[in-house]
Amino acid sequence: MSWLIGDTRRPQPNGSQEGDAHRKVVGLVPAPEMPAEVSRRIIERLPPLLADYVDDRLSWEVELIVDPLIGVAEDSTDIVGNLINYKWHRQWDYVICITDLPIRKRKRFVVAEASKANGVALISLPTFGATTIRRRLCEAILQLANEMHHGSSVEARTRQSWHTARSQKVHESLRGQGAWQLLGTHLYEKLFPIRRLTLTSEEHTIDVRFIAETWINGNLRILAGMVRANRPWTIFPAFKGVIAAAFATGTYGLVFPNLWQLSDHYAWPRLVLLMMVAMLAMIAWIILAHNLWEPPQKASSPYLARLYNAVTVLTLSAGVAFYYMILLILFCIAALVFVPFDMLEAKLGHGIDLLDYIVLAWLTTSVATFVGALGVGLEDEETVRNATYGYRQRRRNQRKGEGRNDLAE
């Protein structure tokens, strides 16, 4: 699938050499799912922004092609080689890959990198974190376009910074300096800075690289971004059958006084512990039932395997936490409906209030979650398996082995 967006504020060239000299085409090649979705949402904004931030003497166009295999490689060198082929085939001036995979160089996560000589750039979307992804992607694309168009030397950066500072067209939602910072000066970037590296001549394929400065910074960014890219809210529909079974079981248990008495005698620490154990049991069983765990010792990169496993656990934790909250709300309503106030008060032997019903619903939710964990039968296995980076990567490699290529002609 391909998109073409041009700068409609300027007359389009008529195919003459002079027109082509004043026309630049930027190609975006995102991986499927979240990178493609975010790219489609910002593509219409890019042509005028490229004129305002990069070079207002040119007419800018942006094309977008989604490639499921662009995210197969976990080494940026392999991705750059594919991008050069895309650039030549499509006759683009510049090409930017947007991948959902983490790229790691010298024990630091790569946020983005660019080559002026080759006219190619790479963005690792998970390193943007979990919020304001579209704004950050716009900022990164403009910065990388600057790097490819003007160069990465100090002189080129200083000249472009002066040009942008003089511009009266700086967009209020983006950073005002187009030369040095990849993601601007917002609070998140101040707390977790990104370092810009101008590479030596030995690394001739890449001129500039942006990395997460510290180990903590990189890991926080990548974990938050990868969980966001997994879209944990999409897993929830797979829990519909579990919620139905758990709610039916818990509602049946509510009519018996045993749960009433247990909820009255359980202290807060015990209730919290029971809740945590129930949720962990469900997460563990989902992972085991669907073979979502990647053994690090069998992976080509043990570090990435451990990272994928951590992201899988965090993603499923978010899904199970949402499941638990929905079930708790349902049981609060059920307790008020099925358990008469005077009967509960007589059975417990003391005055009661709304908090007693909430505690009863809380205990019932934990018990029902245990039942759901023991008999979990998820409706949509593909949705749950897509919550793991390792599975998506194996699927892409399988497609590559089968010779499927979505390169548009």
Coordinates of C-alpha atoms in Angstrom, one line a residue:
M1 CA 0.0 0.0 0.0
S2 CA 1.4 3.4 -0.9
W3 CA 0.4 7.0 -0.2
L4 CA 1.5 10.2 -1.9
I5 CA 1.1 13.6 -0.3
G6 CA 2.4 16.8 -1.9
D7 CA 2.8 20.4 -0.8
T8 CA -0.4 21.8 -2.3
R9 CA 0.6 25.4 -1.5
R10 CA 3.1 25.5 -4.4
P11 CA 2.5 24.8 -8.1
Q12 CA 3.6 21.3 -9.1
P13 CA 6.4 21.0 -11.6
N14 CA 5.6 20.1 -15.2
G15 CA 8.3 17.5 -15.6
S16 CA 11.0 20.0 -16.6
Q17 CA 14.5 19.7 -15.3
E18 CA 14.1 23.1 -13.6
G19 CA 10.9 21.8 -11.9
D20 CA 12.6 18.6 -10.8
A21 CA 15.5 20.6 -9.3
H22 CA 13.0 22.3 -7.0
R23 CA 11.1 19.2 -6.0
K24 CA 12.1 16.7 -3.3
V25 CA 10.4 13.5 -2.4
V26 CA 10.7 11.9 1.0
G27 CA 9.7 8.2 1.3
L28 CA 8.4 6.8 4.6
V29 CA 8.7 3.0 5.0
P30 CA 7.0 2.0 8.2
A31 CA 6.6 -1.5 9.6
P32 CA 2.9 -2.7 9.9
E33 CA 0.6 -2.1 12.8
M34 CA 1.6 0.9 15.1
P35 CA 4.4 2.4 12.9
A36 CA 2.1 2.4 9.9
E37 CA -0.9 3.8 11.8
V38 CA 1.1 6.7 13.3
S39 CA 2.8 7.4 9.9
R40 CA -0.6 7.6 8.1
R41 CA -1.9 10.1 10.7
I42 CA 1.0 12.6 10.2
I43 CA 1.7 12.2 6.5
E44 CA -0.6 15.1 5.4
R45 CA 1.2 17.5 7.8
L46 CA 4.7 16.7 6.6
P47 CA 5.1 18.6 3.2
P48 CA 4.4 22.1 4.6
L49 CA 6.5 21.3 7.7
L50 CA 9.4 20.1 5.6
A51 CA 9.3 23.4 3.7
D52 CA 9.1 25.5 6.9
Y53 CA 11.8 23.5 8.8
V54 CA 14.1 22.2 6.1
D55 CA 14.1 24.3 3.0
D56 CA 11.3 26.6 1.9
R57 CA 12.8 27.1 -1.6
L58 CA 11.7 23.5 -2.5
S59 CA 8.4 21.7 -3.2
W60 CA 8.2 18.7 -0.9
E61 CA 6.2 15.5 -1.4
V62 CA 5.9 12.5 0.9
E63 CA 5.2 8.9 -0.1
L64 CA 4.4 6.1 2.3
I65 CA 4.8 2.4 1.7
V66 CA 4.1 -0.2 4.4
D67 CA 6.6 -3.0 4.3
P68 CA 6.1 -6.0 6.7
L69 CA 9.7 -7.1 6.2
I70 CA 11.3 -3.8 7.0
G71 CA 11.1 -4.7 10.6
V72 CA 12.7 -8.1 10.3
A73 CA 16.3 -7.0 10.7
E74 CA 17.4 -6.0 14.2
D75 CA 20.7 -4.6 12.8
S76 CA 20.4 -1.1 11.4
T77 CA 23.1 -2.0 8.8
D78 CA 20.8 -4.5 7.1
I79 CA 17.9 -2.0 7.2
V80 CA 20.0 0.7 5.6
G81 CA 20.8 -1.7 2.7
N82 CA 17.1 -2.3 2.1
L83 CA 16.4 1.4 2.3
I84 CA 18.9 2.2 -0.4
N85 CA 17.2 -0.3 -2.7
Y86 CA 13.9 1.3 -2.0
K87 CA 15.3 4.8 -2.7
W88 CA 16.7 3.7 -6.0
H89 CA 13.6 1.7 -7.1
R90 CA 11.1 4.5 -6.2
Q91 CA 13.4 7.4 -7.3
W92 CA 13.1 9.1 -3.9
D93 CA 15.4 11.8 -2.8
Y94 CA 15.3 10.7 0.8
V95 CA 13.9 7.6 2.6
I96 CA 13.1 7.1 6.3
C97 CA 12.4 3.7 7.8
I98 CA 10.1 3.6 10.9
T99 CA 10.5 0.3 12.7
D100 CA 8.9 -1.1 15.8
L101 CA 12.0 -3.1 16.8
P102 CA 14.6 -2.0 19.3
I103 CA 18.0 -1.3 17.7
R104 CA 21.0 -1.7 20.0
K105 CA 24.6 -0.4 19.3
R106 CA 27.4 -0.6 21.9
K107 CA 25.0 -1.4 24.7
R108 CA 22.9 1.7 24.0
F109 CA 19.5 1.9 22.3
V110 CA 19.5 3.7 19.0
V111 CA 16.6 6.3 18.7
A112 CA 17.4 7.3 15.1
E113 CA 20.3 7.6 12.7
A114 CA 20.9 9.1 9.2
S115 CA 23.3 9.1 6.3
K116 CA 23.6 12.2 4.1
A117 CA 25.7 10.4 1.5
N118 CA 23.0 7.7 1.0
G119 CA 20.0 9.8 1.7
V120 CA 18.6 7.3 4.2
A121 CA 17.5 7.4 7.8
L122 CA 16.1 5.1 10.5
I123 CA 13.7 5.7 13.4
S124 CA 13.2 3.1 16.2
L125 CA 9.6 4.1 17.3
P126 CA 9.7 2.2 20.7
T127 CA 12.4 4.6 21.9
F128 CA 10.0 7.5 21.9
G129 CA 8.2 6.2 25.0
A130 CA 4.5 5.8 25.5
T131 CA 3.0 9.2 24.9
T132 CA 2.7 12.0 22.3
I133 CA 4.1 9.6 19.6
R134 CA 2.8 11.6 16.7
R135 CA 4.4 14.8 17.7
R136 CA 7.7 13.1 18.5
L137 CA 7.6 11.3 15.1
C138 CA 7.1 14.6 13.3
E139 CA 10.0 16.2 15.1
A140 CA 12.3 13.2 14.4
I141 CA 11.4 13.1 10.7
L142 CA 12.1 16.9 10.3
Q143 CA 15.4 16.5 12.2
L144 CA 16.5 13.6 10.0
A145 CA 15.4 15.4 6.9
N146 CA 17.6 18.3 8.0
E147 CA 20.5 15.9 8.5
M148 CA 20.2 14.3 5.1
H149 CA 19.5 17.6 3.3
H150 CA 22.0 20.0 4.9
G151 CA 24.6 17.6 6.4
S152 CA 25.7 16.8 9.9
S153 CA 28.7 19.0 10.4
V154 CA 28.8 21.7 13.0
E155 CA 28.8 24.3 10.3
A156 CA 25.8 22.9 8.6
R157 CA 23.9 22.5 11.9
T158 CA 24.7 26.1 12.9
R159 CA 23.6 27.4 9.5
Q160 CA 20.3 25.5 9.6
S161 CA 19.7 26.6 13.2
W162 CA 20.1 30.2 12.2
H163 CA 17.7 29.7 9.2
T164 CA 15.0 28.1 11.4
A165 CA 15.3 30.8 14.1
R166 CA 14.6 33.4 11.4
S167 CA 11.6 31.5 10.1
Q168 CA 8.2 32.9 10.9
K169 CA 6.5 29.6 10.2
V170 CA 7.7 27.5 13.2
H171 CA 4.8 25.3 14.3
E172 CA 3.8 25.8 17.9
S173 CA 3.5 22.1 18.7
L174 CA 7.0 21.3 17.5
R175 CA 10.5 22.3 18.7
G176 CA 11.8 25.6 17.5
Q177 CA 15.4 24.5 16.8
G178 CA 15.7 22.3 13.8
A179 CA 19.4 21.5 14.0
W180 CA 20.5 19.9 17.2
Q181 CA 17.7 18.2 19.0
L182 CA 15.8 15.2 17.8
L183 CA 12.8 15.5 20.0
G184 CA 12.9 19.0 21.3
T185 CA 13.0 20.5 24.8
H186 CA 9.8 19.2 26.4
L187 CA 9.8 17.9 30.0
Y188 CA 10.2 14.3 29.0
E189 CA 13.3 15.0 26.9
K190 CA 14.8 17.1 29.7
L191 CA 14.4 14.3 32.2
F192 CA 15.5 11.6 29.7
P193 CA 17.9 13.2 27.2
I194 CA 18.9 11.9 23.9
R195 CA 22.6 12.2 22.8
R196 CA 23.6 13.1 19.3
L197 CA 26.7 11.4 17.9
T198 CA 28.5 12.5 14.8
L199 CA 30.2 9.3 13.7
T200 CA 33.7 8.8 12.4
S201 CA 34.7 8.0 8.8
E202 CA 35.1 4.4 9.7
E203 CA 31.3 4.1 10.0
H204 CA 30.8 5.4 6.5
T205 CA 27.2 4.3 6.1
I206 CA 25.9 6.5 8.9
D207 CA 26.8 10.1 9.6
V208 CA 24.8 10.8 12.7
R209 CA 23.2 8.7 15.4
F210 CA 20.9 9.6 18.3
I211 CA 21.0 7.3 21.3
A212 CA 19.4 7.1 24.7
E213 CA 22.1 8.6 26.9
T214 CA 22.1 6.3 29.9
W215 CA 21.2 2.6 30.6
I216 CA 18.2 3.6 32.8
N217 CA 17.0 6.1 30.2
G218 CA 17.3 3.6 27.4
N219 CA 15.5 0.8 29.2
L220 CA 12.7 3.0 30.5
R221 CA 12.1 4.4 27.0
I222 CA 12.2 1.0 25.3
L223 CA 10.0 -0.8 27.8
A224 CA 7.4 1.9 27.8
G225 CA 7.5 2.2 24.0
M226 CA 7.3 -1.5 23.3
V227 CA 4.4 -2.0 25.6
R228 CA 2.6 0.9 23.9
A229 CA 3.4 -0.6 20.5
N230 CA 1.9 -3.9 21.7
R231 CA -1.4 -2.0 22.3
P232 CA -2.4 -4.0 25.4
W233 CA -6.0 -2.7 25.1
T234 CA -6.4 -4.8 22.0
I235 CA -5.9 -8.0 24.0
F236 CA -9.0 -7.3 26.2
P237 CA -11.5 -8.7 23.7
A238 CA -9.7 -12.1 24.1
F239 CA -10.8 -12.1 27.7
K240 CA -14.6 -12.0 27.0
G241 CA -15.0 -15.8 27.5
V242 CA -12.9 -15.7 30.7
I243 CA -14.9 -12.9 32.1
A244 CA -18.2 -14.7 31.4
A245 CA -17.0 -17.9 33.1
A246 CA -15.4 -16.1 36.0
F247 CA -18.5 -13.8 36.6
A248 CA -20.8 -16.8 36.5
T249 CA -18.7 -18.7 39.0
G250 CA -18.3 -15.7 41.3
T251 CA -22.0 -14.8 41.2
Y252 CA -22.9 -18.3 42.2
G253 CA -20.5 -18.1 45.1
L254 CA -21.9 -14.8 46.3
V255 CA -25.2 -16.4 47.4
F256 CA -23.4 -18.6 50.0
P257 CA -22.4 -17.1 53.4
N258 CA -18.9 -18.6 53.3
L259 CA -17.6 -15.7 51.2
W260 CA -19.4 -13.2 53.4
Q261 CA -17.6 -14.5 56.5
L262 CA -14.2 -14.7 54.8
S263 CA -14.4 -11.2 53.5
D264 CA -15.3 -10.0 57.0
H265 CA -12.2 -11.7 58.5
Y266 CA -9.6 -11.0 55.9
A267 CA -7.3 -8.1 56.6
W268 CA -6.2 -5.6 53.9
P269 CA -2.8 -7.2 53.4
R270 CA -4.3 -10.6 52.8
L271 CA -6.8 -9.2 50.3
V272 CA -4.0 -7.4 48.4
L273 CA -1.8 -10.6 48.4
L274 CA -4.7 -12.7 47.2
M275 CA -5.4 -10.2 44.4
M276 CA -1.7 -10.2 43.3
V277 CA -1.4 -14.0 43.4
A278 CA -4.6 -14.4 41.3
M279 CA -3.4 -11.9 38.7
L280 CA 0.1 -13.5 38.5
A281 CA -1.5 -16.9 38.1
M282 CA -3.5 -15.8 35.2
I283 CA -0.5 -14.1 33.5
A284 CA 1.6 -17.2 34.0
W285 CA -1.0 -19.5 32.6
I286 CA -1.6 -17.3 29.5
I287 CA 2.2 -17.4 28.8
L288 CA 2.4 -21.1 29.3
A289 CA -0.8 -21.9 27.4
H290 CA 0.3 -20.0 24.3
N291 CA 4.0 -20.6 24.5
L292 CA 4.8 -16.9 24.7
W293 CA 8.1 -17.2 26.6
E294 CA 11.3 -17.0 24.6
P295 CA 14.2 -19.0 26.2
P296 CA 17.1 -16.6 26.2
Q297 CA 19.7 -19.4 25.8
K298 CA 18.1 -20.4 22.5
A299 CA 17.9 -16.9 21.1
S300 CA 20.4 -15.3 18.7
S301 CA 20.4 -12.3 21.1
P302 CA 19.9 -13.3 24.7
Y303 CA 19.5 -9.7 25.8
L304 CA 16.7 -9.0 23.3
A305 CA 15.0 -12.3 24.2
R306 CA 15.0 -11.1 27.9
L307 CA 13.7 -7.7 26.7
Y308 CA 10.9 -9.3 24.7
N309 CA 9.9 -11.5 27.7
A310 CA 9.7 -8.5 29.9
V311 CA 7.6 -6.6 27.5
T312 CA 5.3 -9.6 27.1
V313 CA 4.8 -9.8 30.9
L314 CA 4.2 -6.1 31.2
T315 CA 1.7 -6.1 28.3
L316 CA -0.3 -9.0 29.7
S317 CA -0.1 -7.4 33.1
A318 CA -1.9 -4.4 31.7
G319 CA -4.5 -6.5 30.0
V320 CA -5.1 -8.7 33.2
A321 CA -5.3 -5.6 35.4
F322 CA -8.0 -4.1 33.1
Y323 CA -9.8 -7.5 33.2
Y324 CA -9.6 -7.5 37.0
M325 CA -11.0 -4.0 37.3
I326 CA -13.9 -4.8 35.0
L327 CA -14.7 -7.9 37.0
L328 CA -14.5 -6.0 40.3
I329 CA -17.0 -3.4 39.1
L330 CA -19.4 -6.2 38.0
F331 CA -19.1 -8.0 41.3
C332 CA -19.8 -4.8 43.2
I333 CA -23.0 -4.4 41.3
A334 CA -23.8 -8.2 41.8
A335 CA -23.2 -8.0 45.5
L336 CA -25.5 -5.1 46.0
V337 CA -28.2 -6.9 43.9
F338 CA -27.9 -10.5 45.3
V339 CA -26.9 -10.0 48.9
P340 CA -29.6 -8.3 51.0
F341 CA -28.3 -5.7 53.5
D342 CA -30.2 -7.0 56.5
M343 CA -29.1 -10.6 55.8
L344 CA -25.4 -9.7 55.5
E345 CA -25.6 -7.7 58.7
A346 CA -27.3 -10.5 60.6
K347 CA -24.8 -13.1 59.3
L348 CA -21.7 -11.0 60.2
G349 CA -23.2 -9.9 63.6
H350 CA -22.3 -6.2 63.3
G351 CA -23.3 -3.1 61.4
I352 CA -22.2 -2.9 57.8
D353 CA -21.8 -0.2 55.2
L354 CA -20.8 0.2 51.5
L355 CA -17.2 -0.7 52.3
D356 CA -18.2 -4.2 53.4
Y357 CA -19.8 -4.8 50.0
I358 CA -16.7 -3.5 48.2
V359 CA -14.5 -5.9 50.2
L360 CA -16.9 -8.8 49.5
A361 CA -16.7 -8.0 45.8
W362 CA -12.9 -7.7 46.0
L363 CA -12.6 -11.1 47.5
T364 CA -15.0 -12.6 45.0
T365 CA -13.1 -11.1 42.1
S366 CA -9.8 -12.7 43.3
V367 CA -11.5 -16.1 43.7
A368 CA -13.1 -15.8 40.3
T369 CA -9.8 -14.8 38.8
F370 CA -8.2 -18.0 40.1
V371 CA -11.0 -19.9 38.4
G372 CA -10.4 -18.0 35.2
A373 CA -6.7 -18.7 35.4
L374 CA -7.2 -22.4 35.9
G375 CA -9.6 -22.7 33.0
V376 CA -8.5 -19.9 30.8
G377 CA -9.6 -20.4 27.2
L378 CA -8.9 -17.3 25.2
E379 CA -11.0 -16.7 22.2
D380 CA -8.5 -15.0 20.0
E381 CA -5.1 -16.7 20.3
E382 CA -3.6 -14.6 17.4
T383 CA -4.4 -11.4 19.3
V384 CA -2.6 -12.6 22.4
R385 CA 0.4 -13.9 20.5
N386 CA 0.8 -10.6 18.7
A387 CA 1.4 -9.1 22.1
T388 CA 4.9 -10.6 21.9
Y389 CA 7.7 -9.1 19.9
G390 CA 9.4 -12.4 19.6
Y391 CA 6.3 -14.0 17.9
R392 CA 5.9 -11.1 15.5
Q393 CA 9.5 -11.4 14.6
R394 CA 9.3 -15.1 14.0
R395 CA 6.2 -14.5 11.8
R396 CA 8.0 -11.9 9.7
N397 CA 11.0 -14.2 9.3
Q398 CA 8.7 -17.0 8.2
R399 CA 7.2 -14.6 5.6
K400 CA 10.6 -13.7 4.4
G401 CA 11.5 -17.4 4.1
E402 CA 8.4 -18.0 2.0
G403 CA 9.5 -15.2 -0.3
R404 CA 6.6 -12.8 0.3
N405 CA 7.6 -9.3 -0.6
D406 CA 5.3 -6.4 -0.4
L407 CA 7.5 -4.0 -2.3
A408 CA 5.1 -1.8 -4.4
E409 CA 5.9 -1.4 -8.1

